[in-house]
């Protein structure tokens, strides 16, 4: 692809929602909401492909992301990547805030390729991951005061799991390192270790520590399926959470540079079904969970 791309469409990688590590608007989601979620995904995917493009200059990436933002908000000309989401937002009376925050994350990706510490990484997740969950919850009419907090924790965890799984690819392909420098220094690991065929013991220690911290985020968000009013969305999130826990445990034990961490299709389905079954069994106790959550977790 040439560095003279004129639109975000020309930067598209061809990757779709079925290629993601976690389900995106699976058929658990009610048909009335799947279109709105897929429109959001497609818009965000277009921005992500711009940010990840290997030959575009950083300033050109930012320009193309600005064009997407202006098309979505109506400040600029129409863009085919923005129109489906723009229609969904208008039909549902939702703001463009969550999508625009994702574009802010992609602008960061265009100009920033290192992270100082855990807090720096979480601040990135606030833009790159948390708005995704918030948008899905808003589409379903869930109470933001109840569900945004645990959703933020799960979404940050999903993002970091992806970073850990792809740490070698991100470094080799885009010279991008999401592993915090503070954690690398703590274990005596070098950024150049990410370019090896196999992780060094020091890099494995870094990945293990970050996976353990990520498991803490998943623990924080574990209550989310029980807080959600929409049963189908509750089951979708339960499946995603269970898959994330298994992946996170895998990252504590396996080397993402040389070993496959992700599930096969059969294991993927069984793990997801386990999360769904557990949430269904707890569903009659949802009222009690809501009351306990409102009291800050106290019985």
Coordinates of C-alpha atoms in Angstrom, one line a residue, residues 43-250:
X43 CA -16.0 2.4 12.4
X44 CA -13.4 1.6 15.1
X45 CA -11.8 -1.0 12.9
X46 CA -11.3 1.6 10.1
X47 CA -9.5 3.9 12.6
X48 CA -7.4 1.1 14.1
X49 CA -6.3 0.1 10.6
X50 CA -5.1 3.6 10.0
X51 CA -3.2 3.7 13.2
X52 CA -1.6 0.3 12.5
X53 CA -0.7 1.0 8.9
X54 CA 3.1 0.4 8.4
X55 CA 3.9 3.0 5.7
X56 CA 1.7 6.0 6.6
X57 CA 3.5 8.8 8.3
X58 CA 2.2 9.6 11.8
X59 CA 0.9 13.0 10.8
X60 CA -1.0 11.5 7.9
X61 CA -2.5 8.9 10.2
X62 CA -3.8 11.7 12.5
X63 CA -5.2 13.6 9.5
X64 CA -7.2 10.5 8.3
X65 CA -8.4 10.0 11.9
X66 CA -9.5 13.6 12.0
X67 CA -11.5 13.1 8.8
X68 CA -13.3 10.1 10.3
X69 CA -14.1 12.1 13.4
X70 CA -15.5 15.0 11.4
X71 CA -17.5 12.7 9.2
X72 CA -19.1 11.1 12.3
X73 CA -20.0 14.4 13.9
X74 CA -21.1 16.2 10.7
X75 CA -18.3 18.7 10.9
X76 CA -16.8 17.4 7.7
X77 CA -17.8 15.6 4.5
X78 CA -19.6 12.2 4.6
X79 CA -17.3 9.2 4.8
X80 CA -18.5 5.6 4.0
X81 CA -16.6 4.3 7.1
X82 CA -18.6 6.7 9.3
X83 CA -22.1 6.7 7.8
X84 CA -23.5 3.4 9.3
X85 CA -22.5 4.4 12.8
X86 CA -23.7 8.0 12.3
X87 CA -27.2 6.6 11.3
X88 CA -27.3 4.3 14.3
X89 CA -26.4 7.1 16.7
X90 CA -29.0 9.4 15.3
X91 CA -31.7 6.7 15.4
X92 CA -31.0 5.9 19.0
X93 CA -30.3 9.4 20.2
X94 CA -26.7 8.4 21.4
X95 CA -23.7 10.8 21.4
X96 CA -20.6 10.1 19.4
X97 CA -18.4 10.3 22.5
X98 CA -17.4 6.7 22.8
X99 CA -16.3 6.4 19.2
X100 CA -14.4 9.7 19.3
X101 CA -12.5 8.5 22.4
X102 CA -11.4 5.4 20.4
X103 CA -10.1 7.8 17.7
X104 CA -8.2 9.6 20.4
X105 CA -6.5 6.3 21.3
X106 CA -5.6 5.7 17.7
X107 CA -4.1 9.2 17.5
X108 CA -2.0 8.2 20.5
X109 CA -0.9 5.0 18.6
X110 CA 0.2 7.1 15.7
X111 CA 2.6 9.2 17.8
X112 CA 3.3 7.2 21.0
X113 CA 5.0 3.8 21.1
X114 CA 6.2 3.3 24.7
X115 CA 4.4 3.3 28.1
X116 CA 6.1 4.3 31.3
X117 CA 4.2 2.3 33.9
X118 CA 0.9 0.6 34.7
X119 CA -1.0 3.8 35.3
X120 CA 0.2 5.0 31.9
X121 CA -1.1 1.8 30.3
X122 CA -4.5 2.1 32.1
X123 CA -4.8 5.7 30.9
X124 CA -4.4 4.4 27.3
X125 CA -7.1 1.7 28.0
X126 CA -9.4 4.4 29.2
X127 CA -9.5 5.6 25.5
X128 CA -8.8 2.4 23.6
X129 CA -11.0 -0.1 25.5
X130 CA -13.3 1.2 28.1
X131 CA -15.5 3.2 25.6
X132 CA -16.3 0.0 23.8
X133 CA -18.0 -1.6 26.8
X134 CA -19.7 1.7 27.6
X135 CA -21.1 2.0 24.1
X136 CA -22.5 -1.6 24.1
X137 CA -24.1 -1.0 27.5
X138 CA -25.6 2.3 26.4
X139 CA -27.0 0.7 23.3
X140 CA -28.8 -1.8 25.6
X141 CA -30.1 1.0 27.8
X142 CA -28.2 -0.2 30.9
X143 CA -27.7 2.1 33.9
X144 CA -24.3 3.6 33.6
X145 CA -24.0 4.3 37.3
X146 CA -24.3 0.6 38.0
X147 CA -22.4 -1.1 35.1
X148 CA -19.7 1.3 33.8
X149 CA -17.2 0.6 36.6
X150 CA -17.0 -3.2 36.3
X151 CA -17.3 -2.9 32.5
X152 CA -14.2 -0.6 32.5
X153 CA -12.2 -3.2 34.4
X154 CA -13.1 -6.0 32.1
X155 CA -12.5 -3.9 28.9
X156 CA -9.1 -2.8 30.2
X157 CA -8.2 -6.4 31.0
X158 CA -9.2 -7.5 27.4
X159 CA -7.0 -4.8 26.0
X160 CA -4.0 -5.8 28.0
X161 CA -4.5 -9.5 27.3
X162 CA -4.4 -8.6 23.6
X163 CA -1.2 -6.5 24.2
X164 CA 0.4 -9.4 26.0
X165 CA -0.5 -12.0 23.3
X166 CA 0.7 -9.7 20.5
X167 CA 3.7 -8.1 22.2
X168 CA 6.2 -9.6 19.8
X169 CA 4.1 -8.7 16.7
X170 CA 3.5 -5.2 17.9
X171 CA 7.2 -4.6 18.4
X172 CA 8.3 -6.2 15.1
X173 CA 5.6 -4.7 12.9
X174 CA 5.1 -1.2 14.4
X175 CA 7.9 -0.7 16.9
X176 CA 5.1 -0.4 19.5
X177 CA 5.6 -1.6 23.1
X178 CA 2.7 -1.6 25.5
X179 CA 4.6 -3.5 28.2
X180 CA 5.4 -0.7 30.8
X181 CA 9.0 0.3 30.9
X182 CA 8.9 0.2 34.7
X183 CA 8.0 -3.5 34.7
X184 CA 10.6 -4.3 32.1
X185 CA 13.2 -2.6 34.2
X186 CA 12.0 -4.3 37.4
X187 CA 12.8 -7.7 35.8
X188 CA 15.9 -6.8 33.8
X189 CA 14.2 -7.3 30.5
X190 CA 15.1 -5.3 27.4
X191 CA 12.7 -4.1 24.7
X192 CA 14.8 -5.9 22.1
X193 CA 13.8 -9.2 23.8
X194 CA 10.5 -8.7 22.1
X195 CA 12.1 -9.4 18.7
X196 CA 13.3 -12.8 19.6
X197 CA 11.7 -16.1 18.6
X198 CA 11.4 -17.1 22.2
X199 CA 10.9 -14.9 25.3
X200 CA 13.8 -14.6 27.7
X201 CA 13.3 -15.6 31.4
X202 CA 13.2 -11.9 32.2
X203 CA 10.5 -11.1 29.6
X204 CA 8.5 -14.1 30.8
X205 CA 8.6 -12.6 34.3
X206 CA 7.3 -9.3 32.9
X207 CA 4.4 -11.0 31.1
X208 CA 3.6 -13.1 34.1
X209 CA 3.4 -10.1 36.4
X210 CA 1.3 -8.1 34.0
X211 CA -1.0 -11.1 33.5
X212 CA -1.4 -11.3 37.3
X213 CA -2.3 -7.6 37.5
X214 CA -4.8 -8.1 34.7
X215 CA -6.4 -11.0 36.5
X216 CA -7.1 -8.5 39.3
X217 CA -9.0 -6.4 36.8
X218 CA -11.0 -9.4 35.7
X219 CA -11.8 -10.1 39.4
X220 CA -13.0 -6.5 39.8
X221 CA -15.3 -6.9 36.7
X222 CA -16.6 -10.4 37.5
X223 CA -19.8 -9.1 38.9
X224 CA -20.8 -7.3 35.7
X225 CA -23.0 -10.1 34.1
X226 CA -25.1 -10.2 37.3
X227 CA -25.7 -6.4 37.2
X228 CA -26.9 -6.3 33.6
X229 CA -30.7 -6.2 33.1
X230 CA -30.6 -7.5 29.5
X231 CA -30.2 -11.3 29.8
X232 CA -28.7 -11.8 26.4
X233 CA -26.1 -9.2 26.9
X234 CA -25.4 -10.6 30.4
X235 CA -24.6 -14.0 28.9
X236 CA -22.4 -12.5 26.1
X237 CA -20.3 -10.7 28.7
X238 CA -20.2 -13.8 31.0
X239 CA -18.8 -15.8 28.0
X240 CA -16.2 -13.1 27.2
X241 CA -15.2 -12.8 30.9
X242 CA -14.7 -16.6 31.2
X243 CA -12.6 -16.7 28.0
X244 CA -10.5 -13.8 29.3
X245 CA -9.8 -15.5 32.6
X246 CA -8.6 -18.7 30.7
X247 CA -6.4 -16.6 28.4
X248 CA -4.9 -14.6 31.3
X249 CA -4.0 -17.8 33.1
X250 CA -2.5 -19.1 29.9

